[in-house]
């Protein structure tokens, strides 16, 4: 610890107007500090030039999230944890929620604030590319009043912003226009946590009839400021989603960024990886377009054909029929929403019918009543068990039998991505449930399985 | 010579007891806990909020105390490793002096070999406690994410994650 606390002053006014008054009285003399996850690091290293600080931590005017019809207003004092835990942000601005999960660690997310991330103005900051593609606006406040600026205009140069010396960010406003876009972001760094990015990209895309209707791309750690990529966007917009587009987009993006060599990475690596991430984004957009095509084709089938095609995703006739009856669907998300709603409202017999189409975890074959598509998917989903040692497999068989004796049906779990050991642990835990709880738990697992299968089905 | 700033009177609750300290407002909470209050459980591993050795709960929320100016802790409830008690839903050990009892998590760390030199251990326990309070049945990925802010140079982490998973299993099925 290289700083002497005796040399510093920190005041903590209890409301925002006192802070604003202080900044007006002595502009540039008081450095605002919120969660301190950056400033305290500088301070401990003996590198904090400022000697007087004013605390913004936990001011209620700054730590709130307001949801209106057309926009969400995030107080600048909201922590990354606040963002992660907010339902509307998770659903409509997943790139921001994701960036919040990627920043630092849980302990740092509990203190670091969005306002701090913006004002600190590191070009590597995780949340900033997301704010750029979401067309964020900032509300700035001082004794002179409030003003609203486009976030895209906020950064003037490396760690230089258009914030006046007597000003604070009050809130970050996000227009609620993007929930139907494909949302993509990726952070490339040395570890999955506690890593400053080498490159990060955030992108939104919307395609129709096989070509790109709208696209918005931003990148971090590739310039002195977080960068929107308008040249790349223009090159992609309204073009058909084919291999030539991917090649071209990669080239334009690599030329639009201007990264440097530093302790984390090199300019060459960064340019190459930005290109890779944009290609990955376009490939996702392409498979999303394919899914949309498949959905539109299914929309046009007769009712009976539609029911038959959907049935392997979830073995309940009632579910398949109700789902088909609600056509047409405009996108995959609304299909899933409808599926969830229908499933949750079915009665017990329908649930049991769906359960009966699955093989026992650990059985080599699906029951004969399952369709061959369903059986094939079951084999894929339970893949971890196929490779498993005999001892573990017999433990699973035994636990399954116990389950069947207790509940009168086979154990249902969404097996995808789970190891055999994990499934055994889950099974043992659920053996403790009472009947009602267990029925709901099994139904929830089936819901997850259905969603995964709906995706696979439309992506074929 | 810079003018000597005055110290502030900071009143807060530490491990369930009301305490008052005199400290510079920019003194780090970590240093106040260790030097003014003699609570040496939280440790300085990096001073940068990267290693998690200094983790404490501040109003129930996990934070790196090396990054908290003590003035911001005024009026809060701070819990350090010394303050985790048997009454927090953890298993009491039969026939053992309560002061020597370990929480289920501590016991699991011992049984799984999740502690060697012990420097990271208080921070690990704070982070794992914070996780289990919010999510009593975490899966392997959730455990790793919760502990991603805690660095350990000795164990290689596998035994630590095992210990947290073990402590999370409901008592009846152990």
Coordinates of C-alpha atoms in Angstrom, one line a residue:
Chain A
X1 CA 0.0 0.0 0.0
X2 CA 1.9 3.0 -1.3
X3 CA -0.4 5.9 -0.3
X4 CA -0.7 7.6 3.0
X5 CA -4.4 7.9 4.0
X6 CA -3.5 11.0 6.0
X7 CA -2.8 12.9 2.8
X8 CA -6.3 12.3 1.4
X9 CA -9.7 13.8 2.1
X10 CA -13.0 11.9 1.4
X11 CA -16.4 13.3 2.0
X12 CA -19.7 11.5 1.7
X13 CA -22.6 13.8 1.3
X14 CA -25.9 12.1 1.9
X15 CA -27.7 13.2 -1.3
X16 CA -26.9 14.0 -4.9
X17 CA -27.7 17.8 -4.7
X18 CA -25.0 18.2 -2.0
X19 CA -22.5 16.5 -4.3
X20 CA -23.6 18.6 -7.3
X21 CA -23.3 21.8 -5.2
X22 CA -19.8 20.8 -4.0
X23 CA -18.7 20.2 -7.6
X24 CA -20.1 23.6 -8.6
X25 CA -18.4 25.4 -5.8
X26 CA -15.0 23.8 -6.5
X27 CA -15.0 22.4 -10.0
X28 CA -12.2 20.0 -10.7
X29 CA -11.1 19.9 -7.1
X30 CA -13.1 16.9 -6.0
X31 CA -12.8 13.5 -7.7
X32 CA -16.0 11.5 -7.5
X33 CA -15.5 7.9 -6.3
X34 CA -18.3 5.3 -6.4
X35 CA -17.4 1.7 -5.9
X36 CA -13.7 2.5 -6.1
X37 CA -12.8 -0.7 -8.0
X38 CA -10.5 1.4 -10.3
X39 CA -9.6 4.5 -8.2
X40 CA -8.7 2.5 -5.1
X41 CA -6.3 0.4 -7.2
X42 CA -4.6 3.6 -8.4
X43 CA -4.6 4.9 -4.9
X44 CA -3.0 1.8 -3.3
X45 CA -0.3 1.9 -6.0
X46 CA 0.5 5.5 -5.1
X47 CA -0.7 6.7 -8.5
X48 CA -3.8 8.7 -7.6
X49 CA -3.0 12.3 -8.3
X50 CA -6.2 13.7 -6.7
X51 CA -6.1 14.3 -3.0
X52 CA -9.8 15.2 -2.4
X53 CA -12.6 12.8 -3.2
X54 CA -16.3 12.9 -2.9
X55 CA -18.2 9.6 -2.5
X56 CA -21.1 8.8 -4.8
X57 CA -21.5 5.3 -3.3
X58 CA -25.1 4.2 -2.7
X59 CA -26.7 7.6 -3.4
X60 CA -30.3 6.6 -4.0
X61 CA -30.7 9.1 -6.9
X62 CA -28.0 7.3 -8.7
X63 CA -28.6 3.7 -7.7
X64 CA -32.0 3.0 -9.3
X65 CA -33.3 1.5 -12.6
X66 CA -36.5 3.0 -14.1
X67 CA -38.4 1.1 -16.8
X68 CA -40.6 3.2 -19.1
X69 CA -42.4 2.2 -22.3
X70 CA -39.8 3.4 -24.7
X71 CA -36.6 3.4 -22.6
X72 CA -34.8 2.0 -19.6
X73 CA -33.0 4.5 -17.4
X74 CA -30.1 3.1 -15.4
X75 CA -28.7 5.2 -12.6
X76 CA -25.0 5.7 -13.0
X77 CA -24.5 4.4 -9.5
X78 CA -25.9 1.0 -10.3
X79 CA -23.4 -1.8 -9.8
X80 CA -22.8 -4.6 -12.2
X81 CA -24.6 -6.9 -9.8
X82 CA -27.6 -4.6 -10.0
X83 CA -27.5 -5.0 -13.8
X84 CA -27.2 -8.7 -13.7
X85 CA -30.1 -9.1 -11.4
X86 CA -32.6 -6.9 -13.3
X87 CA -35.1 -8.8 -15.3
X88 CA -35.7 -6.3 -18.1
X89 CA -32.0 -5.7 -18.6
X90 CA -31.4 -9.5 -18.7
X91 CA -34.2 -10.0 -21.3
X92 CA -33.9 -6.9 -23.5
X93 CA -30.3 -5.9 -23.1
X94 CA -28.5 -9.2 -22.6
X95 CA -25.2 -7.8 -23.9
X96 CA -25.1 -5.4 -21.0
X97 CA -26.1 -8.1 -18.5
X98 CA -23.4 -10.4 -20.0
X99 CA -20.7 -7.7 -19.8
X100 CA -21.7 -7.2 -16.2
X101 CA -21.1 -10.9 -15.6
X102 CA -17.7 -10.8 -17.4
X103 CA -16.3 -7.9 -15.4
X104 CA -13.8 -8.8 -12.8
X105 CA -15.3 -11.1 -10.2
X106 CA -18.4 -11.3 -8.0
X107 CA -16.8 -9.1 -5.3
X108 CA -15.9 -6.5 -7.9
X109 CA -19.3 -6.6 -9.6
X110 CA -20.9 -5.9 -6.2
X111 CA -19.0 -2.6 -6.1
X112 CA -18.1 -1.4 -9.6
X113 CA -20.7 0.9 -11.2
X114 CA -21.8 1.5 -14.8
X115 CA -21.2 5.2 -14.4
X116 CA -17.7 4.5 -13.1
X117 CA -17.0 2.2 -16.0
X118 CA -18.0 5.0 -18.5
X119 CA -16.2 7.9 -16.8
X120 CA -13.0 5.8 -16.3
X121 CA -13.1 5.6 -20.0
X122 CA -10.8 2.6 -20.6
X123 CA -11.1 1.5 -24.2
X124 CA -11.0 -2.1 -22.8
X125 CA -14.1 -1.7 -20.6
X126 CA -16.5 -4.6 -21.0
X127 CA -19.8 -2.7 -20.9
X128 CA -19.0 0.1 -23.3
X129 CA -19.3 -1.7 -26.7
X130 CA -22.8 -2.9 -25.6
X131 CA -23.8 0.7 -24.8
X132 CA -22.6 1.8 -28.2
X133 CA -24.7 -0.8 -30.1
X134 CA -27.7 -0.1 -27.9
X135 CA -27.6 3.6 -28.9
X136 CA -27.3 4.6 -25.3
X137 CA -27.8 8.2 -24.2
X138 CA -26.3 9.8 -21.1
X139 CA -28.0 12.2 -18.8
X140 CA -25.4 14.6 -17.4
X141 CA -26.1 16.7 -14.3
X142 CA -24.6 19.8 -12.8
X143 CA -25.8 22.9 -11.0
X144 CA -26.4 24.4 -14.4
X145 CA -29.1 21.7 -15.1
X146 CA -29.3 18.4 -17.0
X147 CA -28.3 17.7 -20.5
X148 CA -28.6 14.6 -22.6
X149 CA -25.8 13.4 -25.0
X150 CA -25.4 10.4 -27.3
X151 CA -23.1 8.0 -25.7
X152 CA -21.5 7.6 -29.1
X153 CA -20.2 11.2 -28.8
X154 CA -19.0 10.9 -25.2
X155 CA -15.4 9.7 -25.7
X156 CA -13.2 12.4 -27.3
X157 CA -9.9 10.6 -27.1
X158 CA -7.9 8.3 -24.9
X159 CA -9.5 8.7 -21.4
X160 CA -10.8 12.1 -22.4
X161 CA -14.6 12.6 -22.3
X162 CA -17.0 15.5 -22.8
X163 CA -17.9 15.6 -19.2
X164 CA -17.4 19.1 -17.7
X165 CA -15.4 19.5 -14.5
X166 CA -18.6 20.3 -12.5
X167 CA -20.7 17.5 -14.1
X168 CA -21.7 13.9 -13.2
X169 CA -23.4 11.2 -15.2
X170 CA -26.9 10.9 -13.7
X171 CA -28.2 8.1 -15.8
X172 CA -27.7 5.9 -18.9
X173 CA -30.7 5.6 -21.1
X174 CA -31.3 2.6 -23.4
X175 CA -34.1 2.7 -26.0
X176 CA -36.2 -0.5 -25.9
X177 CA -35.8 -1.1 -29.6
X178 CA -33.5 -4.1 -29.9
X179 CA -35.0 -7.1 -28.2
X180 CA -35.9 -8.7 -31.6
X181 CA -32.3 -8.4 -32.9
X182 CA -29.8 -11.2 -32.7
X183 CA -27.5 -10.3 -29.8
X184 CA -23.9 -11.2 -30.0
X185 CA -20.9 -10.4 -27.8
X186 CA -17.7 -12.0 -27.0
X187 CA -14.8 -11.1 -24.8
X188 CA -11.3 -12.5 -25.6
X189 CA -9.0 -12.5 -22.7
X190 CA -6.4 -14.5 -20.8
X191 CA -9.0 -16.0 -18.4
X192 CA -12.7 -16.3 -18.0
X193 CA -12.7 -13.8 -15.1
X194 CA -10.5 -11.1 -13.7
X195 CA -9.1 -10.4 -17.1
X196 CA -8.9 -7.2 -19.1
X197 CA -9.9 -7.9 -22.6
X198 CA -7.5 -8.3 -25.5
X199 CA -10.5 -7.7 -27.8
X200 CA -14.2 -7.6 -27.3
X201 CA -17.0 -7.2 -29.7
X202 CA -20.7 -6.5 -29.3
X203 CA -23.1 -6.7 -32.2
X204 CA -26.8 -6.6 -33.0
X205 CA -28.2 -8.0 -36.2
X206 CA -31.5 -8.4 -38.0
X207 CA -31.9 -10.4 -41.2
X208 CA -34.8 -11.2 -43.5
X209 CA -35.0 -13.3 -46.7
X210 CA -31.4 -14.3 -46.4
X211 CA -29.9 -10.8 -46.3
X212 CA -28.9 -8.5 -43.5
X213 CA -31.4 -5.8 -42.8
X214 CA -29.7 -4.0 -40.0
X215 CA -26.5 -4.4 -38.1
X216 CA -24.6 -2.6 -35.4
X217 CA -21.1 -3.5 -34.3
X218 CA -18.8 -2.1 -31.7
X219 CA -15.4 -3.2 -30.4
X220 CA -13.3 -2.6 -27.4
X221 CA -9.5 -2.7 -26.9
X222 CA -8.9 -1.9 -30.6
X223 CA -8.6 1.9 -30.5
X224 CA -8.0 4.7 -27.9
X225 CA -11.8 4.7 -27.3
X226 CA -14.5 2.0 -27.5
X227 CA -15.3 2.0 -31.2
X228 CA -18.4 1.7 -33.2
X229 CA -17.6 0.3 -36.7
X230 CA -19.8 2.2 -39.2
X231 CA -17.7 1.3 -42.2
X232 CA -18.1 -2.4 -41.5
X233 CA -21.8 -1.9 -40.8
X234 CA -22.3 -0.2 -44.1
X235 CA -20.4 -2.9 -45.9
X236 CA -22.6 -5.6 -44.4
X237 CA -26.0 -3.9 -44.5
X238 CA -28.4 -5.2 -47.1
X239 CA -26.0 -7.7 -48.5
X240 CA -26.9 -11.4 -48.8
X241 CA -25.4 -13.6 -46.0
X242 CA -23.0 -15.6 -48.0
X243 CA -19.3 -16.6 -47.9
X244 CA -18.2 -13.6 -49.9
X245 CA -19.8 -11.3 -47.4
X246 CA -18.0 -12.9 -44.5
X247 CA -14.7 -12.6 -46.3
X248 CA -15.3 -8.9 -47.1
X249 CA -16.6 -8.0 -43.6
X250 CA -13.5 -9.5 -42.1
X251 CA -11.3 -7.3 -44.2
X252 CA -13.2 -4.1 -43.7
X253 CA -13.3 -4.6 -39.9
X254 CA -9.6 -5.3 -39.7
X255 CA -8.9 -2.0 -41.5
X256 CA -11.4 0.0 -39.5
X257 CA -9.9 -0.7 -36.1
X258 CA -6.5 0.7 -35.1
X259 CA -5.2 -1.4 -32.2
X260 CA -1.8 -1.2 -30.6
X261 CA 0.8 -3.6 -29.2
X262 CA 0.7 -3.5 -25.4
X263 CA 1.3 -5.9 -22.4
X264 CA -1.9 -7.9 -23.1
X265 CA -1.7 -8.4 -26.9
X266 CA -0.5 -7.2 -30.3
X267 CA -2.1 -5.1 -33.0
X268 CA -1.8 -8.0 -35.4
X269 CA -3.6 -10.4 -33.1
X270 CA -6.3 -7.9 -32.3
X271 CA -7.0 -7.1 -35.9
X272 CA -7.2 -10.8 -36.8
X273 CA -9.4 -11.6 -33.8
X274 CA -11.8 -8.7 -34.5
X275 CA -12.2 -10.2 -38.0
X276 CA -12.9 -13.6 -36.5
X277 CA -15.5 -12.4 -34.1
X278 CA -17.4 -10.5 -36.8
X279 CA -17.4 -13.6 -39.0
X280 CA -18.7 -15.6 -36.0
X281 CA -21.4 -13.0 -35.6
X282 CA -22.4 -13.2 -39.2
X283 CA -22.4 -17.0 -39.1
X284 CA -24.8 -16.8 -36.1
X285 CA -27.0 -14.4 -38.0
X286 CA -27.0 -16.8 -40.9
X287 CA -28.1 -19.8 -38.8
X288 CA -30.7 -17.6 -37.2
X289 CA -31.9 -16.7 -40.7
X290 CA -32.0 -20.4 -41.5
X291 CA -34.1 -21.1 -38.4
X292 CA -36.4 -18.3 -39.3
X293 CA -36.9 -19.9 -42.8
X294 CA -37.6 -23.3 -41.3
X295 CA -40.1 -21.6 -38.9
X296 CA -41.8 -19.9 -41.8
X297 CA -42.0 -23.1 -43.7
X298 CA -43.6 -24.8 -40.7
X299 CA -46.0 -21.9 -40.3
X300 CA -47.4 -22.8 -43.8
X301 CA -47.9 -26.5 -43.2
X302 CA -51.4 -28.1 -42.7
X303 CA -52.3 -28.5 -39.0
X304 CA -51.8 -32.2 -38.9
X305 CA -48.4 -32.0 -40.6
X306 CA -47.3 -29.3 -38.3
X307 CA -48.3 -31.3 -35.3
X308 CA -46.4 -34.4 -36.5
X309 CA -43.3 -32.4 -37.2
X310 CA -43.3 -30.7 -33.8
X311 CA -44.1 -33.8 -31.8
X312 CA -40.6 -35.2 -31.4
X313 CA -39.6 -32.1 -29.6
X314 CA -42.0 -32.9 -26.7
X315 CA -43.9 -36.1 -26.7
X316 CA -47.2 -34.6 -25.6
X317 CA -49.9 -34.6 -28.3
X318 CA -51.7 -31.8 -26.5
X319 CA -48.6 -29.6 -26.5
X320 CA -47.9 -30.2 -30.2
X321 CA -51.4 -29.5 -31.2
X322 CA -51.8 -26.3 -29.1
X323 CA -48.4 -25.1 -30.4
X324 CA -49.4 -25.7 -34.0
X325 CA -52.7 -24.1 -33.5
X326 CA -51.0 -20.8 -32.5
X327 CA -49.2 -20.4 -35.8
X328 CA -48.0 -18.3 -37.4
X329 CA -44.9 -17.4 -35.3
X330 CA -42.8 -14.4 -36.4
X331 CA -39.6 -15.5 -34.7
X332 CA -38.0 -18.2 -32.7
X333 CA -38.3 -16.3 -29.4
X334 CA -42.1 -16.2 -29.7
X335 CA -42.2 -19.9 -30.5
X336 CA -40.3 -20.6 -27.3
X337 CA -42.5 -18.3 -25.3
X338 CA -45.6 -20.0 -26.6
X339 CA -44.2 -23.5 -26.0
X340 CA -43.3 -22.6 -22.4
X341 CA -46.7 -21.1 -21.7
X342 CA -48.5 -24.1 -23.3
X343 CA -46.4 -26.6 -21.4
X344 CA -46.8 -25.0 -18.1
X345 CA -50.5 -25.0 -18.4
X346 CA -50.9 -28.7 -19.5
X347 CA -52.4 -31.1 -17.0
X348 CA -50.6 -34.0 -15.3
X349 CA -51.6 -36.6 -17.9
X350 CA -50.0 -34.6 -20.7
X351 CA -46.9 -34.1 -18.8
X352 CA -46.7 -37.9 -18.1
X353 CA -47.2 -38.6 -21.7
X354 CA -44.2 -36.4 -22.6
X355 CA -42.1 -38.1 -19.9
X356 CA -42.9 -41.5 -21.2
X357 CA -41.1 -40.9 -24.5
X358 CA -37.7 -40.6 -22.9
X359 CA -35.4 -43.4 -22.3
X360 CA -34.1 -44.0 -18.7
X361 CA -30.9 -42.1 -18.1
X362 CA -28.4 -45.0 -18.6
X363 CA -30.6 -47.1 -20.8
X364 CA -29.2 -47.8 -24.2
X365 CA -32.5 -47.5 -26.1
X366 CA -35.4 -45.2 -26.1
X367 CA -38.9 -46.7 -25.4
X368 CA -40.5 -48.0 -28.6
X369 CA -43.3 -45.4 -28.4
X370 CA -40.8 -42.6 -29.1
X371 CA -40.2 -41.5 -32.7
X372 CA -36.9 -42.2 -34.3
X373 CA -36.1 -38.5 -34.3
X374 CA -36.8 -38.3 -30.6
X375 CA -34.7 -41.4 -29.9
X376 CA -31.8 -39.9 -31.9
X377 CA -32.0 -36.7 -29.9
X378 CA -32.1 -38.7 -26.6
X379 CA -28.9 -40.5 -27.6
X380 CA -27.2 -37.1 -28.3
X381 CA -28.5 -35.5 -25.0
X382 CA -27.5 -38.4 -22.9
X383 CA -24.1 -38.8 -24.6
X384 CA -22.1 -38.4 -21.4
X385 CA -23.6 -41.5 -20.0
X386 CA -22.7 -43.7 -23.0
X387 CA -19.0 -43.3 -22.2
X388 CA -19.3 -43.9 -18.6
X389 CA -17.6 -46.5 -16.4
X390 CA -19.6 -49.5 -15.4
X391 CA -19.6 -48.6 -11.7
X392 CA -21.1 -45.2 -12.3
X393 CA -23.6 -46.7 -14.8
X394 CA -24.8 -49.3 -12.3
X395 CA -25.1 -46.6 -9.6
X396 CA -27.3 -44.7 -12.1
X397 CA -29.4 -47.8 -12.9
X398 CA -29.9 -48.4 -9.2
X399 CA -30.8 -44.9 -8.4
X400 CA -33.2 -44.8 -11.4
X401 CA -35.0 -47.9 -10.0
X402 CA -35.3 -46.3 -6.7
X403 CA -36.8 -43.3 -8.3
X404 CA -39.3 -45.4 -10.3
X405 CA -40.3 -47.3 -7.2
X406 CA -40.9 -44.0 -5.3
X407 CA -42.6 -42.0 -8.0
X408 CA -44.0 -44.5 -10.5
X409 CA -42.3 -43.1 -13.6
X410 CA -38.8 -42.6 -15.0
X411 CA -36.5 -39.8 -13.9
X412 CA -36.5 -36.9 -16.2
X413 CA -33.5 -34.4 -16.3
X414 CA -32.2 -32.1 -19.0
X415 CA -29.1 -34.2 -19.6
X416 CA -27.4 -32.0 -22.3
X417 CA -24.0 -30.8 -21.0
X418 CA -24.2 -32.7 -17.8
X419 CA -21.8 -35.4 -16.8
X420 CA -23.0 -38.8 -15.5
X421 CA -21.9 -37.9 -12.0
X422 CA -23.8 -34.7 -12.1
X423 CA -27.0 -36.5 -13.2
X424 CA -26.5 -39.0 -10.4
X425 CA -26.2 -36.2 -7.8
X426 CA -29.3 -34.5 -9.2
X427 CA -31.2 -37.8 -9.1
X428 CA -30.3 -38.4 -5.5
X429 CA -31.3 -34.9 -4.5
X430 CA -34.6 -35.2 -6.2
X431 CA -35.4 -38.5 -4.5
X432 CA -35.9 -36.4 -1.4
X433 CA -38.7 -34.4 -2.9
X434 CA -42.4 -34.9 -2.2
X435 CA -44.7 -35.9 -5.0
X436 CA -45.9 -32.5 -5.9
X437 CA -42.5 -30.9 -5.9
X438 CA -41.0 -33.7 -7.9
X439 CA -43.7 -33.5 -10.6
X440 CA -43.0 -29.8 -11.0
X441 CA -39.2 -30.4 -11.1
X442 CA -39.6 -33.1 -13.8
X443 CA -41.9 -30.8 -15.8
X444 CA -39.4 -28.0 -15.6
X445 CA -36.7 -30.4 -16.9
X446 CA -38.9 -31.4 -19.8
X447 CA -39.5 -27.8 -20.6
X448 CA -35.8 -27.3 -21.0
X449 CA -35.4 -30.4 -23.1
X450 CA -38.2 -29.2 -25.3
X451 CA -36.6 -25.8 -25.9
X452 CA -33.3 -27.4 -26.8
X453 CA -35.0 -29.7 -29.2
X454 CA -37.1 -26.9 -30.8
X455 CA -33.8 -25.1 -31.6
X456 CA -32.2 -28.2 -33.0
X457 CA -35.2 -29.0 -35.1
X458 CA -35.4 -25.6 -36.7
X459 CA -31.6 -25.5 -37.3
X460 CA -31.6 -28.8 -39.3
Chain B
X1 CA 4.2 19.9 3.9
X2 CA 0.6 18.9 3.4
X3 CA -1.8 19.8 6.2
X4 CA -2.6 16.8 8.4
X5 CA -6.2 15.8 7.7
X6 CA -8.2 14.9 10.7
X7 CA -9.3 11.4 11.3
X8 CA -13.0 10.5 11.2
X9 CA -15.1 8.6 13.7
X10 CA -16.5 5.6 11.9
X11 CA -19.3 3.7 13.6
X12 CA -20.3 0.4 12.2
X13 CA -21.1 -3.2 13.1
X14 CA -18.4 -5.8 12.8
X15 CA -19.2 -9.5 13.3
X16 CA -22.4 -8.6 15.1
X17 CA -20.9 -6.1 17.5
X18 CA -21.2 -2.3 17.3
X19 CA -17.7 -0.8 16.9
X20 CA -16.3 2.7 16.6
X21 CA -12.9 3.4 15.1
X22 CA -10.9 6.6 14.4
X23 CA -9.5 6.4 11.0
X24 CA -8.7 8.5 8.0
X25 CA -11.7 8.3 5.7
X26 CA -9.5 6.9 2.9
X27 CA -8.0 4.3 5.1
X28 CA -8.8 0.9 3.4
X29 CA -11.4 -1.2 5.2
X30 CA -8.9 -4.1 5.1
X31 CA -6.3 -2.1 7.0
X32 CA -8.9 -0.9 9.6
X33 CA -10.1 -4.4 10.2
X34 CA -6.6 -5.8 10.6
X35 CA -4.8 -3.0 12.4
X36 CA -7.5 -1.2 14.4
X37 CA -9.8 -4.2 15.2
X38 CA -7.2 -7.0 15.2
X39 CA -9.2 -9.1 12.7
X40 CA -6.4 -10.6 10.7
X41 CA -8.6 -13.2 8.9
X42 CA -8.9 -11.0 5.8
X43 CA -5.5 -10.7 4.2
X44 CA -3.8 -8.5 1.6
X45 CA -2.7 -10.7 -1.3
X46 CA -2.6 -8.1 -4.0
X47 CA -4.1 -4.8 -2.9
X48 CA -5.8 -4.6 -6.3
X49 CA -9.0 -6.5 -5.8
X50 CA -7.8 -9.4 -8.0
X51 CA -7.0 -12.2 -5.5
X52 CA -10.0 -12.1 -3.1
X53 CA -7.9 -12.8 0.0
X54 CA -9.4 -9.7 1.6
X55 CA -13.0 -10.6 1.0
X56 CA -15.6 -9.7 3.6
X57 CA -19.4 -9.3 3.6
X58 CA -20.5 -5.7 3.7
X59 CA -24.3 -5.6 4.4
X60 CA -24.4 -9.2 3.3
X61 CA -22.7 -8.6 0.0
X62 CA -19.2 -9.9 -0.9
X63 CA -16.6 -7.2 -1.5
X64 CA -12.9 -6.9 -1.6
X65 CA -12.1 -4.9 1.5
X66 CA -8.8 -3.6 0.0
X67 CA -10.9 -1.5 -2.3
X68 CA -13.3 0.0 0.2
X69 CA -12.5 3.3 1.8
X70 CA -13.5 2.9 5.4
X71 CA -15.8 6.0 5.3
X72 CA -18.0 4.1 2.8
X73 CA -18.4 1.3 5.4
X74 CA -19.8 3.7 8.0
X75 CA -23.2 2.5 9.3
X76 CA -22.8 -0.9 7.6
X77 CA -22.7 -4.5 8.9
X78 CA -19.3 -6.0 8.1
X79 CA -18.7 -9.8 8.6
X80 CA -15.3 -11.2 8.3
X81 CA -14.2 -14.9 8.5
X82 CA -14.0 -14.5 12.2
X83 CA -17.7 -13.7 12.3
X84 CA -19.1 -16.8 10.5
X85 CA -21.0 -18.7 13.2
X86 CA -22.7 -22.0 13.8
X87 CA -26.0 -20.3 13.8
X88 CA -25.9 -19.5 10.1
X89 CA -27.7 -22.8 9.1
X90 CA -24.5 -24.7 9.2
X91 CA -24.1 -28.1 10.9
X92 CA -23.1 -28.2 14.5
X93 CA -20.6 -30.8 15.5
X94 CA -21.9 -33.1 18.2
X95 CA -20.0 -33.1 21.5
X96 CA -17.5 -30.6 20.4
X97 CA -16.8 -27.3 22.0
X98 CA -18.7 -24.8 19.9
X99 CA -15.7 -22.5 19.7
X100 CA -13.8 -25.2 18.0
X101 CA -16.6 -26.2 15.7
X102 CA -16.3 -25.6 12.0
X103 CA -19.0 -24.7 9.7
X104 CA -19.9 -27.4 7.1
X105 CA -17.9 -25.5 4.6
X106 CA -14.8 -25.4 6.7
X107 CA -15.2 -29.0 7.5
X108 CA -15.6 -29.9 3.9
X109 CA -12.4 -28.0 3.0
X110 CA -10.5 -30.0 5.6
X111 CA -11.9 -33.3 4.4
X112 CA -11.3 -32.5 0.7
X113 CA -7.8 -31.1 1.1
X114 CA -9.0 -27.7 0.0
X115 CA -6.6 -25.7 2.2
X116 CA -2.8 -25.9 2.3
X117 CA -1.0 -22.7 3.3
X118 CA -4.4 -21.1 4.2
X119 CA -3.8 -17.6 2.9
X120 CA -6.6 -17.8 0.4
X121 CA -8.8 -19.8 2.6
X122 CA -10.7 -17.0 4.5
X123 CA -11.5 -15.3 1.2
X124 CA -12.6 -18.6 -0.3
X125 CA -14.9 -19.3 2.6
X126 CA -16.4 -15.8 2.4
X127 CA -17.0 -16.2 -1.4
X128 CA -18.4 -19.7 -1.0
X129 CA -20.6 -18.6 1.9
X130 CA -22.0 -15.7 -0.1
X131 CA -22.7 -18.2 -2.9
X132 CA -24.5 -20.8 -0.8
X133 CA -26.6 -18.1 0.9
X134 CA -27.9 -17.0 -2.5
X135 CA -27.9 -20.4 -4.2
X136 CA -28.0 -23.4 -1.9
X137 CA -27.7 -25.9 -4.7
X138 CA -25.1 -24.5 -7.1
X139 CA -23.8 -26.6 -10.0
X140 CA -20.1 -27.0 -10.8
X141 CA -20.1 -24.0 -13.2
X142 CA -21.8 -21.7 -10.6
X143 CA -19.3 -22.7 -8.0
X144 CA -16.4 -21.8 -10.3
X145 CA -17.9 -18.5 -11.2
X146 CA -18.5 -17.6 -7.6
X147 CA -14.9 -18.4 -6.7
X148 CA -13.4 -16.9 -9.9
X149 CA -12.3 -13.8 -7.9
X150 CA -10.3 -16.0 -5.4
X151 CA -6.8 -17.0 -6.4
X152 CA -5.0 -20.0 -4.7
X153 CA -1.4 -20.8 -5.4
X154 CA -1.4 -24.1 -3.6
X155 CA -4.3 -26.4 -4.3
X156 CA -5.1 -26.2 -8.0
X157 CA -8.7 -25.4 -7.1
X158 CA -10.2 -28.8 -7.7
X159 CA -10.4 -29.8 -4.1
X160 CA -11.8 -26.4 -3.2
X161 CA -14.7 -26.7 -5.7
X162 CA -15.3 -30.3 -4.5
X163 CA -15.5 -29.0 -0.9
X164 CA -18.1 -26.3 -1.8
X165 CA -20.1 -28.9 -3.7
X166 CA -19.9 -31.2 -0.7
X167 CA -21.0 -28.5 1.7
X168 CA -23.9 -27.7 -0.5
X169 CA -25.5 -31.1 -0.5
X170 CA -28.4 -31.2 2.0
X171 CA -27.5 -33.0 5.2
X172 CA -29.9 -35.9 4.7
X173 CA -28.2 -37.2 1.6
X174 CA -24.6 -37.0 2.8

